[in-house]
Tab-separated table of C-alpha atoms in Angstrom:
chain	number	residue	atom	x	y	z
A	1	MET	CA	34.891	106.745	-242.904
A	2	SER	CA	31.733	105.455	-244.399
A	3	ASP	CA	31.044	104.743	-247.820
A	4	VAL	CA	29.031	108.700	-247.929
A	5	GLU	CA	31.818	110.165	-246.171
A	6	ARG	CA	34.201	108.290	-248.757
A	7	ASP	CA	32.095	109.699	-251.482
A	8	GLN	CA	31.837	113.068	-250.282
A	9	TRP	CA	35.315	113.314	-249.670
A	10	GLU	CA	36.421	112.493	-253.604
A	11	GLU	CA	34.131	114.954	-254.700
A	12	SER	CA	35.396	117.315	-252.566
A	13	ILE	CA	38.570	116.831	-254.400
A	14	GLY	CA	37.780	116.119	-258.096
A	15	PHE	CA	38.775	112.632	-257.691
A	16	VAL	CA	36.911	109.331	-258.773
A	17	SER	CA	38.424	106.153	-257.117
A	18	PHE	CA	38.819	102.291	-258.434
A	19	ARG	CA	36.382	101.827	-255.477
A	20	THR	CA	33.860	104.457	-257.123
A	21	VAL	CA	34.294	102.629	-260.511
A	22	PHE	CA	33.528	99.131	-259.229
A	23	ASN	CA	30.648	100.214	-256.783
A	24	GLU	CA	29.098	102.076	-260.120
A	25	SER	CA	29.721	99.176	-262.012
A	26	SER	CA	27.875	96.971	-259.578
A	27	GLU	CA	24.641	99.135	-259.398
A	28	GLU	CA	24.521	99.111	-263.287
A	29	PHE	CA	24.509	95.044	-262.831
A	30	PHE	CA	21.404	94.936	-261.256
A	31	GLU	CA	19.721	96.542	-264.097
A	32	LEU	CA	20.605	94.542	-266.472
A	33	GLN	CA	17.778	92.968	-268.541
A	34	SER	CA	19.139	91.132	-271.161
A	35	GLN	CA	22.070	88.824	-272.203
A	36	ASP	CA	23.149	91.439	-274.767
A	37	GLU	CA	23.670	94.233	-271.780
A	38	TYR	CA	25.077	91.883	-269.551
A	39	ASP	CA	27.612	91.291	-272.579
A	40	GLN	CA	28.683	95.064	-272.755
A	41	TRP	CA	28.553	95.141	-269.427
A	42	LEU	CA	31.270	92.699	-268.940
A	43	ILE	CA	32.914	94.392	-271.771
A	44	GLU	CA	32.627	98.130	-270.708
A	45	TYR	CA	34.377	97.155	-267.652
A	46	ASP	CA	36.969	94.336	-268.364
A	47	ASP	CA	39.712	96.458	-266.898
A	48	ILE	CA	38.568	96.633	-263.185
A	49	LEU	CA	36.466	93.231	-262.724
A	50	TYR	CA	36.321	89.347	-264.063
A	51	MET	CA	34.267	86.973	-263.174
A	52	LYS	CA	35.394	84.199	-260.545
A	53	GLY	CA	32.978	81.159	-261.117
A	54	ASP	CA	29.715	82.955	-260.257
A	55	GLU	CA	30.619	86.175	-258.772
A	56	VAL	CA	32.322	89.330	-259.964
A	57	LYS	CA	35.770	90.165	-258.170
A	58	PRO	CA	37.702	93.620	-259.103
A	59	ARG	CA	40.948	93.301	-260.311
A	60	ILE	CA	42.671	95.457	-257.484
A	61	SER	CA	41.481	92.833	-254.116
A	62	GLN	CA	43.189	95.224	-251.486
A	63	TYR	CA	40.153	97.329	-250.503
A	64	PHE	CA	42.897	99.795	-249.170
A	65	TYR	CA	44.949	100.147	-252.884
A	66	GLN	CA	40.624	100.472	-254.278
A	67	LEU	CA	40.354	103.477	-252.186
A	68	ILE	CA	43.101	105.477	-252.788
A	69	SER	CA	43.951	104.845	-256.881
A	70	ASN	CA	41.746	105.589	-260.132
A	71	ARG	CA	40.369	103.274	-262.360
A	72	ASP	CA	43.811	102.184	-263.762
A	73	GLY	CA	44.961	101.624	-260.573
A	74	GLU	CA	47.580	104.503	-260.327
A	75	PHE	CA	48.163	106.839	-257.586
A	76	TYR	CA	50.983	109.509	-256.298
A	77	VAL	CA	52.726	110.272	-253.251
A	78	GLY	CA	54.577	112.991	-253.519
A	79	THR	CA	56.044	113.235	-257.306
A	80	GLU	CA	56.464	109.175	-256.976
A	81	LEU	CA	53.648	107.469	-259.479
A	82	ALA	CA	52.628	103.826	-258.073
A	83	LYS	CA	50.599	101.586	-259.880
A	84	VAL	CA	48.453	98.568	-258.800
A	85	GLN	CA	48.270	95.672	-260.387
A	86	GLU	CA	46.600	92.119	-259.221
A	87	ASP	CA	49.706	90.210	-258.334
A	88	LYS	CA	52.191	93.732	-257.910
A	89	LEU	CA	52.500	96.870	-256.666
A	90	ILE	CA	55.099	99.379	-259.202
A	91	ARG	CA	56.694	102.479	-257.994
A	92	ILE	CA	57.807	105.031	-260.631
A	93	PHE	CA	59.950	107.225	-258.294
A	94	ASP	CA	60.912	110.106	-260.649
A	95	GLY	CA	57.048	110.068	-261.798
A	96	ASP	CA	57.896	109.625	-265.552
A	97	ARG	CA	54.491	108.367	-266.753
A	98	SER	CA	56.526	106.682	-269.792
A	99	LYS	CA	58.250	104.451	-267.833
A	100	ILE	CA	54.404	102.718	-267.241
A	101	GLU	CA	54.653	99.931	-270.328
A	102	LEU	CA	57.888	99.115	-269.204
A	103	ALA	CA	57.684	98.866	-265.194
A	104	THR	CA	54.643	96.712	-265.994
A	105	SER	CA	55.537	94.169	-268.177
A	106	ALA	CA	59.222	93.943	-265.834
A	107	ASP	CA	59.704	91.093	-263.253
A	108	LYS	CA	62.215	92.766	-261.383
A	109	PRO	CA	62.801	96.119	-260.037
A	110	SER	CA	65.696	98.878	-261.889
A	111	LYS	CA	67.347	100.526	-259.776
A	112	ASP	CA	68.766	102.867	-262.645
A	113	LEU	CA	65.417	103.295	-264.124
A	114	GLY	CA	63.890	104.069	-260.929
A	115	ILE	CA	61.330	101.099	-260.866
A	116	ASP	CA	60.912	99.228	-257.427
A	117	ILE	CA	58.313	96.304	-257.484
A	118	ILE	CA	56.572	94.896	-254.415
A	119	LYS	CA	55.156	91.339	-255.041
A	120	PHE	CA	52.064	90.713	-253.720
A	121	PRO	CA	52.534	87.212	-251.585
A	122	ASP	CA	50.845	83.953	-253.080
A	123	SER	CA	48.186	82.777	-251.508
A	124	GLU	CA	48.404	79.083	-249.700
A	125	VAL	CA	45.280	77.447	-247.838
A	126	ILE	CA	46.587	76.034	-244.119
A	127	ALA	CA	43.084	74.795	-243.552
A	128	THR	CA	39.583	74.910	-244.223
A	129	ARG	CA	35.879	74.451	-242.919
A	130	SER	CA	33.266	72.117	-243.978
A	131	ASP	CA	30.542	73.890	-242.202
A	132	ILE	CA	31.258	77.266	-244.033
A	133	HIS	CA	33.360	78.766	-247.726
A	134	GLY	CA	36.626	79.757	-246.804
A	135	SER	CA	40.330	78.812	-246.071
A	136	CYS	CA	42.930	79.973	-243.518
A	137	ASP	CA	44.885	81.965	-245.898
A	138	LEU	CA	48.586	83.097	-244.916
A	139	TYR	CA	48.025	86.581	-245.910
A	140	THR	CA	44.478	86.460	-246.846
A	141	PRO	CA	42.124	84.474	-244.582
A	142	LYS	CA	38.579	85.052	-246.117
A	143	PHE	CA	34.838	83.075	-244.626
A	144	TRP	CA	31.611	83.715	-246.268
A	145	ARG	CA	28.633	81.810	-245.811
A	146	TYR	CA	25.013	81.835	-247.577
A	147	ASN	CA	21.775	83.045	-246.083
A	148	ASP	CA	19.457	80.291	-246.109
A	149	ASP	CA	17.558	81.814	-249.396
A	150	LYS	CA	20.980	81.105	-250.780
A	151	ASP	CA	20.303	84.885	-252.818
A	152	ARG	CA	23.071	86.654	-250.338
A	153	ARG	CA	26.490	86.125	-249.116
A	154	VAL	CA	28.377	87.874	-246.979
A	155	TYR	CA	32.074	87.971	-246.253
A	156	LEU	CA	34.750	88.005	-243.900
A	157	GLU	CA	38.349	89.248	-244.942
A	158	LEU	CA	41.411	89.859	-243.027
A	159	SER	CA	44.349	90.781	-245.806
A	160	VAL	CA	48.018	92.360	-245.099
A	161	VAL	CA	48.888	95.154	-246.891
A	162	LEU	CA	52.417	96.453	-247.609
A	163	LEU	CA	52.805	100.177	-247.107
A	164	PRO	CA	56.001	101.282	-248.819
A	165	GLU	CA	56.981	104.796	-248.145
A	166	ASN	CA	60.392	105.834	-248.412
A	167	PRO	CA	62.080	106.043	-252.100
A	168	TYR	CA	65.566	105.880	-251.204
A	169	LEU	CA	64.761	102.124	-249.191
A	170	PRO	CA	62.280	100.968	-251.925
A	171	GLN	CA	62.523	97.321	-249.674
A	172	VAL	CA	61.175	98.519	-246.708
A	173	VAL	CA	58.096	99.212	-245.827
A	174	ASN	CA	55.693	99.539	-243.269
A	175	SER	CA	52.887	96.822	-242.630
A	176	ALA	CA	48.958	97.008	-241.570
A	177	VAL	CA	46.008	94.714	-241.477
A	178	GLU	CA	42.801	95.325	-243.115
A	179	ILE	CA	39.707	94.403	-241.831
A	180	HIS	CA	36.771	93.886	-244.988
A	181	VAL	CA	33.495	93.155	-244.815
A	182	PHE	CA	30.412	93.040	-247.648
A	183	GLY	CA	27.478	91.288	-249.271
A	184	TYR	CA	26.559	89.969	-252.364
A	185	LYS	CA	23.640	89.645	-253.886
A	186	LYS	CA	22.516	87.238	-256.753
A	187	GLY	CA	21.825	88.874	-260.239
A	188	LEU	CA	19.405	88.297	-262.983
A	189	PHE	CA	21.750	86.278	-264.718
A	190	GLY	CA	23.196	83.666	-261.732
A	191	GLY	CA	26.052	85.698	-260.797
A	192	PHE	CA	26.710	87.590	-257.513
A	193	ASN	CA	28.101	91.107	-256.884
A	194	LYS	CA	28.413	93.663	-254.293
A	195	TYR	CA	24.961	95.246	-253.089
A	196	LYS	CA	24.408	97.883	-250.244
A	197	THR	CA	23.168	96.679	-247.208
A	198	ASN	CA	23.786	96.470	-243.108
A	199	LEU	CA	27.209	94.539	-242.270
A	200	ALA	CA	28.759	94.513	-238.886
A	201	TYR	CA	32.064	92.223	-237.246
A	202	ASP	CA	33.103	91.675	-233.989
A	203	GLN	CA	35.423	90.114	-231.800
A	204	VAL	CA	37.921	89.908	-235.019
A	205	GLY	CA	41.816	89.428	-234.021
A	206	PHE	CA	44.910	88.297	-235.030
A	207	GLU	CA	48.271	87.437	-234.435
A	208	MET	CA	50.715	88.728	-237.266
A	209	ARG	CA	54.612	87.900	-237.860
A	210	ASN	CA	56.338	90.387	-239.733
A	211	HIS	CA	60.126	89.672	-240.798
A	212	ASP	CA	59.488	86.407	-239.990
A	213	ASN	CA	60.364	86.854	-236.201
A	214	LEU	CA	58.204	90.144	-234.845
A	215	LEU	CA	54.909	89.087	-233.380
A	216	PHE	CA	52.056	91.555	-233.355
A	217	ILE	CA	49.357	90.316	-231.606
A	218	ARG	CA	45.577	92.318	-231.417
A	219	GLY	CA	42.037	91.439	-230.805
A	220	ASP	CA	38.409	92.378	-230.296
A	221	TYR	CA	37.872	94.507	-232.671
A	222	ALA	CA	34.397	95.328	-233.811
A	223	ASP	CA	32.300	98.073	-236.127
A	224	LYS	CA	29.257	98.457	-237.742
A	225	GLU	CA	27.564	99.774	-240.791
A	226	TYR	CA	23.899	100.788	-242.557
A	227	ASN	CA	22.946	100.663	-246.190
A	228	SER	CA	26.709	100.336	-247.412
A	229	LYS	CA	28.662	98.267	-249.655
A	230	ASP	CA	31.874	97.945	-247.590
A	231	LEU	CA	32.737	97.780	-244.107
A	232	TYR	CA	36.223	98.320	-243.527
A	233	GLY	CA	38.655	98.891	-240.681
A	234	TYR	CA	42.261	99.757	-240.946
A	235	ILE	CA	44.988	98.690	-238.435
A	236	THR	CA	49.029	100.347	-238.448
A	237	GLY	CA	51.512	99.984	-236.194
A	238	LEU	CA	52.419	96.410	-237.199
A	239	GLY	CA	56.026	96.740	-237.349
A	240	THR	CA	58.708	97.292	-240.582
A	241	SER	CA	59.316	94.733	-243.014
A	242	PHE	CA	62.518	94.576	-245.432
A	243	ASN	CA	63.797	92.332	-248.061
A	244	ILE	CA	60.349	92.177	-248.686
A	245	ASN	CA	59.686	90.324	-252.074
A	246	ASP	CA	62.030	87.397	-250.332
A	247	PRO	CA	59.348	85.093	-249.060
A	248	ILE	CA	60.831	84.502	-246.008
A	249	TYR	CA	60.420	87.876	-244.776
A	250	THR	CA	56.576	88.822	-246.090
A	251	PRO	CA	54.144	89.484	-242.745
A	252	TYR	CA	51.484	86.795	-242.537
A	253	PHE	CA	49.231	85.588	-240.317
A	254	GLN	CA	49.877	83.079	-237.444
A	255	LYS	CA	46.324	83.681	-236.144
A	256	SER	CA	43.088	84.830	-237.446
A	257	LYS	CA	39.713	84.642	-236.047
A	258	GLY	CA	36.169	86.936	-235.965
A	259	ARG	CA	32.496	86.915	-236.990
A	260	ALA	CA	30.483	88.931	-239.350
A	261	THR	CA	26.639	89.450	-240.606
A	262	SER	CA	24.363	91.585	-242.940
A	263	ARG	CA	21.273	92.060	-242.591
A	264	ALA	CA	19.876	89.198	-244.602
A	265	MET	CA	21.722	86.568	-242.532
A	266	ILE	CA	20.068	87.750	-238.963
A	267	MET	CA	16.518	86.542	-239.703
A	268	ASN	CA	17.409	82.855	-239.808
A	269	SER	CA	21.409	82.468	-240.242
A	270	PRO	CA	24.037	82.773	-237.009
A	271	TRP	CA	26.735	84.786	-237.686
A	272	LEU	CA	29.887	84.243	-240.623
A	273	THR	CA	32.506	83.179	-237.711
A	274	MET	CA	36.436	82.744	-238.874
A	275	CYS	CA	38.846	80.973	-236.193
A	276	CYS	CA	42.355	79.768	-237.909
A	277	GLY	CA	44.871	78.737	-235.697
A	278	TYR	CA	43.213	79.534	-232.224
A	279	ASP	CA	42.278	76.902	-229.717
A	280	PRO	CA	38.926	76.186	-230.181
A	281	PHE	CA	37.706	77.973	-226.800
A	282	ASP	CA	39.119	81.237	-228.057
A	283	CYS	CA	37.570	81.035	-231.539
A	284	PRO	CA	33.883	82.799	-231.896
A	285	ASN	CA	31.022	82.310	-231.507
A	286	PRO	CA	28.245	81.944	-234.017
A	287	THR	CA	25.635	81.222	-231.980
A	288	ASP	CA	25.607	83.980	-228.930
A	289	ALA	CA	25.728	86.613	-231.255
A	290	PRO	CA	23.201	89.635	-231.048
A	291	PHE	CA	20.384	88.520	-232.956
A	292	ASP	CA	20.130	92.073	-234.607
A	293	PRO	CA	23.088	94.411	-233.909
A	294	PHE	CA	21.873	97.294	-235.727
């Protein structure tokens, strides 16, 4: 589903997603003309974004949850109310909104109150590359590079997504992997924010451990999108995890790889490459990629 198709779907059901609000904020970002306007913009959207270094970042990092939650990070599954925060997913099984404040301040699930809390795994850098920026994170390997003019960036991220489904077995979740490619552009005030561009990825693959013993090997994913803020892939059928808040059972990437580009990169920069844990001869080659995949 493209950005346009997602917009049309939201409009057809009268829904405004977190993704839509964040995208609207990025459009406004590039129209700011003064420091006062910039400061007011930060205040207006403080609930959904923050500055990390010189980049604007969403408070909900996983794109899957940006798609299905509203501006407050909330969504329903049947009668169950869920709320996404930066570090956890909260589930209120009876949908009672009066429990939200208690649930957001809690650190542990409460069976008596019908509240479940799934903590997102902490990041851990297991390798780095000096020629481009990024890290081989166990849960969200992420790489990015500049174009030659240093005013554009392209990102390639893989993420483990946890999908709780059964309120009667709250610590049992299905697993998926999302592929996310997006571009950042430099604004008037020196910060970078997401913008529309042509995006492409190919040779994306991974080996994922689920429940510390099941190995899922997938590879050769490729896609492209025109004039879009996000290029998104979603891979399911990657097993079930138990005792999800115990780190030993959290799904993680044993290996990850891929390459990506954007319209700003193709004129004078090779493709961005990610290669974590694979032998060198299995890594994507940035120089033999199509000059213009669009």
